[in-house]
GROMACS .gro file of C-alpha atoms in nm:
model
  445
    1UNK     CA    1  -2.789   0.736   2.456
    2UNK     CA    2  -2.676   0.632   2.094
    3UNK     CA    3  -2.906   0.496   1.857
    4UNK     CA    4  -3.009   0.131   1.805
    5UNK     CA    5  -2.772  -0.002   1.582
    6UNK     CA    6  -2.942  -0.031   1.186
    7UNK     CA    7  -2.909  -0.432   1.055
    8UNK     CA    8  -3.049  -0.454   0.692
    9UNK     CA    9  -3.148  -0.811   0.652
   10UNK     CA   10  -3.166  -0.922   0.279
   11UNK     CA   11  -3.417  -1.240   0.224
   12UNK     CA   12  -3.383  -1.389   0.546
   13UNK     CA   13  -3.693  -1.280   0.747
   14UNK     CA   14  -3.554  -1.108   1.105
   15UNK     CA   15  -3.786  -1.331   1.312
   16UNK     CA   16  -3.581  -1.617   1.139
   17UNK     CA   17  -3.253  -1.545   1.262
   18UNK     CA   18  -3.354  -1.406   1.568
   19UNK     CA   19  -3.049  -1.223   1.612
   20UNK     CA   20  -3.235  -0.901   1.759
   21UNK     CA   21  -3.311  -1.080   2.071
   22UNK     CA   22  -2.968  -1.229   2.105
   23UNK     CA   23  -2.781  -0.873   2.012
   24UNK     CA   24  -2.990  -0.735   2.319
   25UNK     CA   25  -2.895  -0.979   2.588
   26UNK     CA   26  -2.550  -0.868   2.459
   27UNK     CA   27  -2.659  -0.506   2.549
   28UNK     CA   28  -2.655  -0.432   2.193
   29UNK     CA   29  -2.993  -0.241   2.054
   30UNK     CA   30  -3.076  -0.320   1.700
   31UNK     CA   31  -3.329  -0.242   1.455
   32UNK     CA   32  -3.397  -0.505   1.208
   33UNK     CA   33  -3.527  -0.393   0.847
   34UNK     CA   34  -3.602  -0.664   0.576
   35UNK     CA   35  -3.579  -0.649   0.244
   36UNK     CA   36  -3.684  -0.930   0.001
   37UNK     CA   37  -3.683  -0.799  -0.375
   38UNK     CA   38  -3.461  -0.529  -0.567
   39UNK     CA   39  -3.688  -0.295  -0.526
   40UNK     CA   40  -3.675  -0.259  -0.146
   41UNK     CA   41  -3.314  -0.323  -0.173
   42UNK     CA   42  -3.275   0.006  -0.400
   43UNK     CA   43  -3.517   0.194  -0.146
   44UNK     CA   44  -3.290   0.121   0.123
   45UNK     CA   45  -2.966   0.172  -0.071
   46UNK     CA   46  -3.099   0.537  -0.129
   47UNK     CA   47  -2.946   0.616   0.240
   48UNK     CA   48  -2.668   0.349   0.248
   49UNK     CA   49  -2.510   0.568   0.568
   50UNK     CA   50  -2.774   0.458   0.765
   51UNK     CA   51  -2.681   0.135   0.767
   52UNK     CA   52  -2.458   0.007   1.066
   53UNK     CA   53  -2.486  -0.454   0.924
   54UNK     CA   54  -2.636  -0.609   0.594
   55UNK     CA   55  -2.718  -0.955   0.687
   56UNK     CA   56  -2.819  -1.141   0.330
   57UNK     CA   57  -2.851  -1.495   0.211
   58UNK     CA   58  -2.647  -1.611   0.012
   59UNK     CA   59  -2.858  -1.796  -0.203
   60UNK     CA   60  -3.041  -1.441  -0.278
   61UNK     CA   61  -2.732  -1.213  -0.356
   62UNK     CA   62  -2.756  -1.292  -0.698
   63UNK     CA   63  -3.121  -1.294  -0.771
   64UNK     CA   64  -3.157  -0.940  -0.598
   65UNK     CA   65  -2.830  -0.789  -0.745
   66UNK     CA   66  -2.692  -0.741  -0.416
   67UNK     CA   67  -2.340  -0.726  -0.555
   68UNK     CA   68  -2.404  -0.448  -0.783
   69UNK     CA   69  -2.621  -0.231  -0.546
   70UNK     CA   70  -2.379  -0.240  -0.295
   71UNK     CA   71  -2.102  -0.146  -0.541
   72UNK     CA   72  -2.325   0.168  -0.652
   73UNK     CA   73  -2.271   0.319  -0.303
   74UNK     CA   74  -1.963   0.126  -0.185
   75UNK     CA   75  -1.840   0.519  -0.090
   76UNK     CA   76  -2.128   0.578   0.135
   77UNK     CA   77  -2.155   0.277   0.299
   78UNK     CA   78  -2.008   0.185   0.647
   79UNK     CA   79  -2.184  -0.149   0.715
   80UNK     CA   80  -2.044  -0.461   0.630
   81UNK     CA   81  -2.183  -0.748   0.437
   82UNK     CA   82  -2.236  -1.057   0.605
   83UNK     CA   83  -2.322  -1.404   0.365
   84UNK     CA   84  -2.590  -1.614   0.565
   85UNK     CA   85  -2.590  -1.959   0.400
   86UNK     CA   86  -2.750  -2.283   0.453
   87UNK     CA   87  -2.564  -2.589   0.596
   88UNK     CA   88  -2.575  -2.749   0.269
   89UNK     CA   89  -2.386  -2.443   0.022
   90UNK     CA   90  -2.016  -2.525  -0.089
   91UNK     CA   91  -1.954  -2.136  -0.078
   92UNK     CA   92  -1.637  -2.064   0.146
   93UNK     CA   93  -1.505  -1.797   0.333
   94UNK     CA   94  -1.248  -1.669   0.065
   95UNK     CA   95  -1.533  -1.722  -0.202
   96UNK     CA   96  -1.715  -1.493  -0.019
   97UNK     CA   97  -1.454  -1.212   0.018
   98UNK     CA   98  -1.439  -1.241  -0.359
   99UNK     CA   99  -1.780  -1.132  -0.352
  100UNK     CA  100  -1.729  -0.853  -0.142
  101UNK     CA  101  -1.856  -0.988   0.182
  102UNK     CA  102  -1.701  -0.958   0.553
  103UNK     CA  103  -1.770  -1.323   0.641
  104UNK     CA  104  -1.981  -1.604   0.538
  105UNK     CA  105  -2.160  -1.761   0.843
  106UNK     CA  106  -2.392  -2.103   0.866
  107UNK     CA  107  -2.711  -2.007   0.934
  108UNK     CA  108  -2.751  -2.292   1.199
  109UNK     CA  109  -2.431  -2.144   1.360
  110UNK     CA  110  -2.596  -1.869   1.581
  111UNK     CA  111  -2.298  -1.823   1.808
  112UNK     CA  112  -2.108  -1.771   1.506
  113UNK     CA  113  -2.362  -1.525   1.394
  114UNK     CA  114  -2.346  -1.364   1.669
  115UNK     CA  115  -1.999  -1.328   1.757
  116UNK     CA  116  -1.946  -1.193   1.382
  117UNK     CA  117  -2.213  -0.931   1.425
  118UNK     CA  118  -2.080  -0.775   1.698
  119UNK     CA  119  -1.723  -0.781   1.593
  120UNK     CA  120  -1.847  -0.618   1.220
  121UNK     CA  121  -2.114  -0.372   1.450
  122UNK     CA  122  -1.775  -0.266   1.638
  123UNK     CA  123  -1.599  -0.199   1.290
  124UNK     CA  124  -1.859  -0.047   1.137
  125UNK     CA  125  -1.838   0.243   1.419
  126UNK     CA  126  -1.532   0.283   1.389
  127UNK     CA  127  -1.536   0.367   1.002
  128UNK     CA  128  -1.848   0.594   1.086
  129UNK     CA  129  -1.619   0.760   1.362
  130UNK     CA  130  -1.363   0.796   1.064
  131UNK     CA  131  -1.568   0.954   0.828
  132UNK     CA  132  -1.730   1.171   1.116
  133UNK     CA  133  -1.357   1.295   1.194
  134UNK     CA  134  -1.290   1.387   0.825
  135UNK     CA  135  -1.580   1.613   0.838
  136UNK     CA  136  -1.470   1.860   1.110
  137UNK     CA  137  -1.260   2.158   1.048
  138UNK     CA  138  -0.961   2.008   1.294
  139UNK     CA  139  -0.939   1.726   0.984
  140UNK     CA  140  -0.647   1.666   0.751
  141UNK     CA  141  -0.739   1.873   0.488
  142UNK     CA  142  -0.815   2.164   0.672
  143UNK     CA  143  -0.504   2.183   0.840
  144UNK     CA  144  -0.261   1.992   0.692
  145UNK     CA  145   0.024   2.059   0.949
  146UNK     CA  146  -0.148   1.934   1.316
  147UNK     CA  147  -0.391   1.681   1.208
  148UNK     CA  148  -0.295   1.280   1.075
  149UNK     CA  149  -0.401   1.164   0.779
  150UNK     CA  150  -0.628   0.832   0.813
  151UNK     CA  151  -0.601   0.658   0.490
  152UNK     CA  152  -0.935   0.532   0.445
  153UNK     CA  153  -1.065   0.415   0.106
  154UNK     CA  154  -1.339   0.679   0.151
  155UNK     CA  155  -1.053   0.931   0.109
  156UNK     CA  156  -0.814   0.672  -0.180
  157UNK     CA  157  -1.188   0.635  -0.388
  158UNK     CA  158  -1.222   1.042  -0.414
  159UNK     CA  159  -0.904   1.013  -0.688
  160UNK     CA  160  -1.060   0.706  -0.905
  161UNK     CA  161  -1.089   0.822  -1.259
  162UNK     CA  162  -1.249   0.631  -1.568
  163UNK     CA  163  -1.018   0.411  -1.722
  164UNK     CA  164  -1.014   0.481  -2.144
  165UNK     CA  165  -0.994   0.095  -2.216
  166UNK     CA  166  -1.288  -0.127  -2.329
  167UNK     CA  167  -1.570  -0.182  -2.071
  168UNK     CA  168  -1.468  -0.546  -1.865
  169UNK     CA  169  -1.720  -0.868  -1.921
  170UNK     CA  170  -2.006  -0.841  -1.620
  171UNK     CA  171  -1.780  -1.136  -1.452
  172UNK     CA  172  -1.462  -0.953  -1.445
  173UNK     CA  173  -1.641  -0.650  -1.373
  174UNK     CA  174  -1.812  -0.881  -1.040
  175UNK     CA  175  -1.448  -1.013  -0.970
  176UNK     CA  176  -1.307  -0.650  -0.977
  177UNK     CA  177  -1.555  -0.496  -0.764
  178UNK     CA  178  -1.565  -0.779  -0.532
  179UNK     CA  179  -1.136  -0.738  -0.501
  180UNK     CA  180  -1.196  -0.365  -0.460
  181UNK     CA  181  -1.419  -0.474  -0.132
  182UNK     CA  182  -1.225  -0.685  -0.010
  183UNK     CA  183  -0.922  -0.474  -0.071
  184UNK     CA  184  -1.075  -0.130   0.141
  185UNK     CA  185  -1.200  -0.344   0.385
  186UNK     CA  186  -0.915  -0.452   0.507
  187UNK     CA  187  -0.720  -0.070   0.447
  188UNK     CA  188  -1.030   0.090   0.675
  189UNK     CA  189  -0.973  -0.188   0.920
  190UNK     CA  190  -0.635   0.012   0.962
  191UNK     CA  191  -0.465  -0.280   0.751
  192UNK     CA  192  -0.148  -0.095   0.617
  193UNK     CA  193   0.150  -0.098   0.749
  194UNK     CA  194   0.531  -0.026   0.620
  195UNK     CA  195   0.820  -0.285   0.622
  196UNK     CA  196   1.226  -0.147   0.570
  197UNK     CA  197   1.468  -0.345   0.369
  198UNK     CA  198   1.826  -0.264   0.419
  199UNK     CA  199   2.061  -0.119   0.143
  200UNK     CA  200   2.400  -0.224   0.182
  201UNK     CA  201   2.675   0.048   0.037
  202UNK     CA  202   2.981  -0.230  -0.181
  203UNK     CA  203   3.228   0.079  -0.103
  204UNK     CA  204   3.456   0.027   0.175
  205UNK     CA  205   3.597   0.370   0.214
  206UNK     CA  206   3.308   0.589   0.164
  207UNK     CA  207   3.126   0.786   0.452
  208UNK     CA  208   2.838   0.495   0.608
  209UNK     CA  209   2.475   0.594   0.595
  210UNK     CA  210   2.214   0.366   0.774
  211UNK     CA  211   1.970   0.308   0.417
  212UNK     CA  212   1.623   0.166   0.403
  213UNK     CA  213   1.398   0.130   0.161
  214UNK     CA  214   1.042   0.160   0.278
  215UNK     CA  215   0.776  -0.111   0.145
  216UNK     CA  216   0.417  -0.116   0.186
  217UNK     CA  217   0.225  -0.397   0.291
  218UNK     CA  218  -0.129  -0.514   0.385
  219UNK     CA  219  -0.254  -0.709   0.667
  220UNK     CA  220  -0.524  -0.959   0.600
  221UNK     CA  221  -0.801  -1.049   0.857
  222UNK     CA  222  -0.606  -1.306   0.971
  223UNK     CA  223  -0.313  -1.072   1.046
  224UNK     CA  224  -0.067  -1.205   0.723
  225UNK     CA  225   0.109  -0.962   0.567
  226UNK     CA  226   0.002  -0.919   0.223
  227UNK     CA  227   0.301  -0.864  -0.096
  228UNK     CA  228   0.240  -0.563  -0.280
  229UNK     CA  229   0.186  -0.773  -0.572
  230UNK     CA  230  -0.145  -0.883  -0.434
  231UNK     CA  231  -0.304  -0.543  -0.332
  232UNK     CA  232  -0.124  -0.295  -0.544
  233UNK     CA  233  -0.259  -0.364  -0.882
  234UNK     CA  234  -0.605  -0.356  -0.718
  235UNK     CA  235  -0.523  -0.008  -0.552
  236UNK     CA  236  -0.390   0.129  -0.874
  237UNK     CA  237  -0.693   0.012  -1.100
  238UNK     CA  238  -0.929   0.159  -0.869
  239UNK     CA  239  -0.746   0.484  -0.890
  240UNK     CA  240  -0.645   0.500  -0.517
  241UNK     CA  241  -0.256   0.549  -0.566
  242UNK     CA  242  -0.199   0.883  -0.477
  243UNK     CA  243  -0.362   0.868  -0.162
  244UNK     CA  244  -0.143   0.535  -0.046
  245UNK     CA  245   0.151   0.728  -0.157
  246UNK     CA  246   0.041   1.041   0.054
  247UNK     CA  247  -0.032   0.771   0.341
  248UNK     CA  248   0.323   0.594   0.291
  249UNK     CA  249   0.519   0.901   0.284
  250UNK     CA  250   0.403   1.110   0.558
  251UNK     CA  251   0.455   0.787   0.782
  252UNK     CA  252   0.785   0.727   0.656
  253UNK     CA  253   0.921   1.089   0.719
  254UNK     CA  254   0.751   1.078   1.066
  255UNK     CA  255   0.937   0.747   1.132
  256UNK     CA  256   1.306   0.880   1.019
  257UNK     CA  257   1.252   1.213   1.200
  258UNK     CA  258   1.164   0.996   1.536
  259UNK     CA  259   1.490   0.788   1.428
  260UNK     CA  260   1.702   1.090   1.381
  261UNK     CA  261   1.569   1.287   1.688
  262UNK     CA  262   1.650   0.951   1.870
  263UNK     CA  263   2.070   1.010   1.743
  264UNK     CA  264   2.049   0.798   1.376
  265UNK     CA  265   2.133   1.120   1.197
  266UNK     CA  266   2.269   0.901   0.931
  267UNK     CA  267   1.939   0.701   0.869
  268UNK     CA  268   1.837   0.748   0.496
  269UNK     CA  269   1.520   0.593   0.363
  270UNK     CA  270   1.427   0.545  -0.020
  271UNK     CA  271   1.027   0.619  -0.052
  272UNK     CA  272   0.846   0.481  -0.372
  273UNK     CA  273   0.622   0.788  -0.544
  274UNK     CA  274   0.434   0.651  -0.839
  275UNK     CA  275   0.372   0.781  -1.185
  276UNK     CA  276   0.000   0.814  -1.122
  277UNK     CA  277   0.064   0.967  -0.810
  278UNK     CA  278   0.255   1.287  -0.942
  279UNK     CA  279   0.006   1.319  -1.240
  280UNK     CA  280  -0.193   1.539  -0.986
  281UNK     CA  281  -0.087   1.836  -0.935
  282UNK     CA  282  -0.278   1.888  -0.597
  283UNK     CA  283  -0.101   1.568  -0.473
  284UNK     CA  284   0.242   1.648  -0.622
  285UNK     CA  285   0.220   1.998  -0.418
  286UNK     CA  286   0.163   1.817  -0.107
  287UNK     CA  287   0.408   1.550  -0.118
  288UNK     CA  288   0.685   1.833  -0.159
  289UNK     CA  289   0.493   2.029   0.099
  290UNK     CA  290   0.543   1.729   0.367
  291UNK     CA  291   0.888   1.691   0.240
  292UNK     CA  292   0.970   2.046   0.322
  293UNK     CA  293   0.811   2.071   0.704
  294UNK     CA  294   0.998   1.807   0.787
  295UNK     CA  295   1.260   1.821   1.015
  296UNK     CA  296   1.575   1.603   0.888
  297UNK     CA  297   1.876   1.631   0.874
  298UNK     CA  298   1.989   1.731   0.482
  299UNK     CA  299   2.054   1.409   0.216
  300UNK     CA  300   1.836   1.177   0.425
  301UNK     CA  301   1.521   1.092   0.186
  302UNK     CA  302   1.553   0.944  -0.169
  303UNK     CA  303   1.236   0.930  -0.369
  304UNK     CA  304   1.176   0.671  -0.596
  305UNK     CA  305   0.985   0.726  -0.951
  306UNK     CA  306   0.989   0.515  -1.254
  307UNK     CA  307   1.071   0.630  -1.603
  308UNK     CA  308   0.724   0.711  -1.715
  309UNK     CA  309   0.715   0.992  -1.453
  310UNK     CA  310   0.958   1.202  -1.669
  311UNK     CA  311   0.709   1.210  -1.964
  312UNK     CA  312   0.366   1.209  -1.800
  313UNK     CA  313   0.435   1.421  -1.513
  314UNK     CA  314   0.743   1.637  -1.631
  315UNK     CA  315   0.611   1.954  -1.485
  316UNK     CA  316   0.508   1.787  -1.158
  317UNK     CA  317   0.839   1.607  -1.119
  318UNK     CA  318   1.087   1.877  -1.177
  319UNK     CA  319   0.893   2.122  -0.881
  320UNK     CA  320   0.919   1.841  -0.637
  321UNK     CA  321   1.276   1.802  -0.754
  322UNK     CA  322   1.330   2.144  -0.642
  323UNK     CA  323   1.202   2.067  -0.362
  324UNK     CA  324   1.446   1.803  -0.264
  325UNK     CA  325   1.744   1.950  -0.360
  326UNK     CA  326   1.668   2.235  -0.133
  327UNK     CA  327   1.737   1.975   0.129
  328UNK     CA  328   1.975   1.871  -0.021
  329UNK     CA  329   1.730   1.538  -0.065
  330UNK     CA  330   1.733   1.260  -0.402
  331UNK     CA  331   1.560   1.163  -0.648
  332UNK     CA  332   1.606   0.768  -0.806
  333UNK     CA  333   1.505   0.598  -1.124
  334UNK     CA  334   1.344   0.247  -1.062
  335UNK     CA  335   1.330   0.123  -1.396
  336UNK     CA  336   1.697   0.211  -1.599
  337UNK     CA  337   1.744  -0.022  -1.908
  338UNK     CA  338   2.106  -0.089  -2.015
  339UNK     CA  339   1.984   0.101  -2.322
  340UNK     CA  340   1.918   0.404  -2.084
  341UNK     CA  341   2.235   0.621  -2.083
  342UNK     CA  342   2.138   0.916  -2.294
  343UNK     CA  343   1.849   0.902  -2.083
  344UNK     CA  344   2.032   0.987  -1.791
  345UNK     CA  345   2.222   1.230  -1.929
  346UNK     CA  346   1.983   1.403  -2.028
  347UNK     CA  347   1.785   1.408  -1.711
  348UNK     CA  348   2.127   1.440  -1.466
  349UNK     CA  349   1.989   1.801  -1.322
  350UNK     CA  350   1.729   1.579  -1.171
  351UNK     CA  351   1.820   1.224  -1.106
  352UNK     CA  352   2.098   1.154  -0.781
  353UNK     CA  353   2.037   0.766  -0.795
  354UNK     CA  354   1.970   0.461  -1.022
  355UNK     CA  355   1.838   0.157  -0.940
  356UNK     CA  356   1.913  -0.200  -1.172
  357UNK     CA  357   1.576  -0.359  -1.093
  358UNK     CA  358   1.513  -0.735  -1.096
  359UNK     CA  359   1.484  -0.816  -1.452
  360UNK     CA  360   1.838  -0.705  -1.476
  361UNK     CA  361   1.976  -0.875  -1.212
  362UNK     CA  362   1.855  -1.150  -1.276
  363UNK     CA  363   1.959  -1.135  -1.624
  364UNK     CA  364   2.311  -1.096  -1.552
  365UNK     CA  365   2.304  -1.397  -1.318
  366UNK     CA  366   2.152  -1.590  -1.612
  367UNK     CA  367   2.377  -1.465  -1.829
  368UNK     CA  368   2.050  -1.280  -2.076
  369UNK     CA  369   2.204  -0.955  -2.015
  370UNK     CA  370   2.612  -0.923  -2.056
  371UNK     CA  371   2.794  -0.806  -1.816
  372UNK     CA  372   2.941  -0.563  -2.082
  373UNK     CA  373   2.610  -0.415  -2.096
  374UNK     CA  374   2.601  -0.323  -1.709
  375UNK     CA  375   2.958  -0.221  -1.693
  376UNK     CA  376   2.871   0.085  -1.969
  377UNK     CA  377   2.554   0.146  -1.742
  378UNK     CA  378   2.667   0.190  -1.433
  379UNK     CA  379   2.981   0.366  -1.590
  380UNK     CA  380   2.750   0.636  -1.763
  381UNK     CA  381   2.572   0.703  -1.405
  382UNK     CA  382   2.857   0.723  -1.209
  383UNK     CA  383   3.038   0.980  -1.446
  384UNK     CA  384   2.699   1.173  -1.448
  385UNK     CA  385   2.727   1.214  -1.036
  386UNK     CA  386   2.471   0.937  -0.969
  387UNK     CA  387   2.497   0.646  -0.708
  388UNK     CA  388   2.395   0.300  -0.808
  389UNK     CA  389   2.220   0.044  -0.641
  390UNK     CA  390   2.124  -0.293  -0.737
  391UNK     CA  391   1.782  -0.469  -0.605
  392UNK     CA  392   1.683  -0.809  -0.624
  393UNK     CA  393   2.028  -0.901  -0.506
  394UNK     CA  394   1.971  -1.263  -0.381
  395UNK     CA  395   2.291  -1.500  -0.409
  396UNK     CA  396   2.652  -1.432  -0.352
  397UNK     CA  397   2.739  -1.534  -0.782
  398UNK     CA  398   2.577  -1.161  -0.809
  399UNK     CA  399   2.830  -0.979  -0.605
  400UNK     CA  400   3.168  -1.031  -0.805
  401UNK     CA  401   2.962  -0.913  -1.120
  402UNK     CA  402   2.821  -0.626  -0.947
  403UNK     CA  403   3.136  -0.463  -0.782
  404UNK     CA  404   3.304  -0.567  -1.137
  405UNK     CA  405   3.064  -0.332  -1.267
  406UNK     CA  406   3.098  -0.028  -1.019
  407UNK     CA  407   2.763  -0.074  -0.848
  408UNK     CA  408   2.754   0.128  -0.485
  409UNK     CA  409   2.497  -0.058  -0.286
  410UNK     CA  410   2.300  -0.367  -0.317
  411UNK     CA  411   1.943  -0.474  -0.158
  412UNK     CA  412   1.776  -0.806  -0.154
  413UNK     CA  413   1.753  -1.090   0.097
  414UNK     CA  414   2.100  -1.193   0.030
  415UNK     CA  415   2.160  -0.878   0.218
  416UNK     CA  416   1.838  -0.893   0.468
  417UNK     CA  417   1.452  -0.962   0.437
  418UNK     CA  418   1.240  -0.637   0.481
  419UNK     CA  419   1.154  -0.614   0.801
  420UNK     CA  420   0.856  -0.392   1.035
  421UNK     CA  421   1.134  -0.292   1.231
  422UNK     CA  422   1.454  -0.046   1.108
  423UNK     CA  423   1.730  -0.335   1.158
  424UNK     CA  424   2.066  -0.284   0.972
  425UNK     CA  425   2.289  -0.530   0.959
  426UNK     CA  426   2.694  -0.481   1.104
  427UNK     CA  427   2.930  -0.476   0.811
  428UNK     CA  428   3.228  -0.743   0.796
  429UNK     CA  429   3.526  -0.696   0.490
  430UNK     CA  430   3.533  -1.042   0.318
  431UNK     CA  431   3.847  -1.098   0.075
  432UNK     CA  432   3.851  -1.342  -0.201
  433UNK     CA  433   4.106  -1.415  -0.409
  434UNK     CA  434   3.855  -1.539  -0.708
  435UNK     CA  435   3.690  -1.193  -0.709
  436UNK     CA  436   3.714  -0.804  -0.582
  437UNK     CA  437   3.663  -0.745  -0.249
  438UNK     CA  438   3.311  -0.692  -0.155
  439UNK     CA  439   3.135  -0.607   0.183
  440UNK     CA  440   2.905  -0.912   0.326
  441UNK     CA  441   2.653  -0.864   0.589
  442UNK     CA  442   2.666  -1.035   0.921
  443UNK     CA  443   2.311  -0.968   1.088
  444UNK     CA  444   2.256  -0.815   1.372
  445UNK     CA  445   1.934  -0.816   1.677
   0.00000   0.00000   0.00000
């Protein structure tokens, strides 16, 4: 028989909320603990694994320093953190989440108690079960090759490193903290999932490959997919990158070798790697080591790396280069200025593909960067053996400009939206008299 689950009740006395008695009608067995001043609090944060709820009123979380003795053993602790406010408090839901809280719950609303206790009881065992998994021998990094990797932000938080700038104000430290939460709640909830965005080759004549770029995303409690914009900078400030990069790309080569097992031997997908990421040696070694065990067909993965890469992780960079070249795999700059030619001459034993990013086209449409510019650009790539692609690509003005310039492929919901599902669209030849031929997409399922 398992234990009786642990519910840490902060200020509100247990024999208040009598939540005990209506847990074990549910066939639930809790043990209620109170504590009413910081001092208890800290005595029972000194074994914050023991903890399966936190129950707290909200009116107390800031006279007890809740906030910041939860965020002192935020790796150690399983148990969510529910807000128990009166009928009469303005704080909302999303306030709460700010604040690093599961849910925020009326006090008079005991059904609504209720129902949230069990649901954040039933999470809480499963992050305990998590943990419990990454302990044994059988886990992930004990055996690299027949185990999954659960991306958990008990694993991401093992890679967070003191940041050299100026120590943030207490609020913006409260805010970050509180975003950090909110953030691995929702990634141990099993929140992340990948989205593919077609690339569409301009070049009528050349051999067709089926190419995706793969884009991570984040579910919210309410099942919305979050941007990357909204969790990313979060995940990178708390030093968790190189673990969601581990996560994205050993799910991304599992997906294209299911695709190309299934007869899409011509699927290629484009997987983002970030600077951060390759900084670590230990992390670098495994991302080529998942690269090389797995079983594609040659040319099929492009990694993606940004400029910065090249002169904080040279040494990093140019193994896992090796590495994909062996496979006869690429290797893309993001970020390429117009200014950037000698740069990719200089690095052509390494880079296979450029990418114009947004700013640029953009630019061109708005006529900030000239089209002169470009031309010389994509001209320098091409002559150095390097294919071109253009994101961001989001009206048909861009296209004439584009295949003016000698650009290869173009992505961007002109094109198609990114999508959970690999869905490339069927290919039509559109002539114009006005421009050069280009290729325009005519979707498809």
């Amino acid at each position: 028989m398992s234990k009786a689950k642990q519910i840490l009740c902060i200020d509100p006395e247990p024999s208040d909320l009598r939540i005990a008695a209506l847990l074990n009608r549910q066939g639930l067995a809790v043990d209620l603990t109170e504590a009413s001043s910081s001092e208890s609090l800290r005595s029972a944060m000194a074994r914050p694994d023991w903890w399966d709820l936190i129950l707290c009123d909200a009116a107390s979380l800031e006279d007890l320093g809740v906030e910041a003795a939860l965020a002192l053993v935020r790796d150690e602790l399983d148990a969510s953190l529910i807000l128990v406010k009166a009928a009469e408090s303005a704080l909302s839901a999303k306030q709460g989440h700010y604040l690093g809280a599961a849910d925020v719950v009326m006090r008079e609303d005991m059904e609504h108690l209720l129902m949230v206790c069990e649901r954040e009881l039933r999470s809480c065992a499963l992050r305990k079960e998590i943990r419990s998994l990454r302990r044994t021998k059988s886990g992930y990094e004990q055996d690299a090759g027949k185990s999954v990797m659960l991306a958990t932000i008990h694993d991401l938080s093992r890679t967070a490193r003191p940041g050299n700038a100026d120590p943030p104000s207490p609020a913006s430290a409260g805010r970050s903290v509180a975003d950090q939460g909110r953030i691995r709640s929702l990634i141990d909830a099993g929140g992340l999932t990948l989205e593919f965005q077609p690339i569409i080759s301009l070049r009528a004549h050349e051999e067709h490959r089926s190419m995706f770029e793969t884009l991570v995303r984040l579910k919210d409690d309410a099942g919305k997919l979050l941007m990357p914009g909204e969790f990313l900078p979060i995940v990178e400030s708390a030093g968790w990158m190189s673990k969601i990069d581990l996560w994205i790309l050993r799910r991304a080569l599992a997906t294209l070798q299911e695709m190309q097992e299934g007869g899409a031997q011509d699927a290629v997908l484009f997987i983002n790697v970030a600077t951060e990421t390759l900084r670590s040696e230990e992390t670098a070694k495994a991302l080529g080591a998942f690269v090389s065990a797995a079983r594609l067909a040659r040319g099929s993965v492009v990694i993606e790396v940004r400029k910065s890469a090249f002169t904080e992780a040279p040494a990093a960079l140019e193994r896992f280069s090796r590495v994909l070249k062996a496979k006869n795999h690429g290797l893309l700059i993001e970020d390429a200025g117009v200014a950037d030619c000698d740069f990719l001459v200089q690095h052509s034993d390494l880079i296979t593909h450029v990418k114009l990013d947004r700013t640029m086209t953009l630019g061109l449409v708005e006529r900030r960067v000239p089209q002169e510019a470009v031309n010389e650009l994509v001209q320098c790539a091409r002559k150095a053996g390097m294919r071109v692609i253009a994101l961001a690509v989001d009206n048909a003005e861009l296209l004439p400009m584009l295949f003016a310039a000698g650009v290869d492929a173009i992505q961007g919901h002109f094109v198609s939206m990114p999508y959970q599902n690999l869905m490339y669209p069927s290919i039509q030849r559109v002539e114009s008299s006005s421009a050069p031929p280009w290729q325009g997409p005519e979707r498809s399922g």
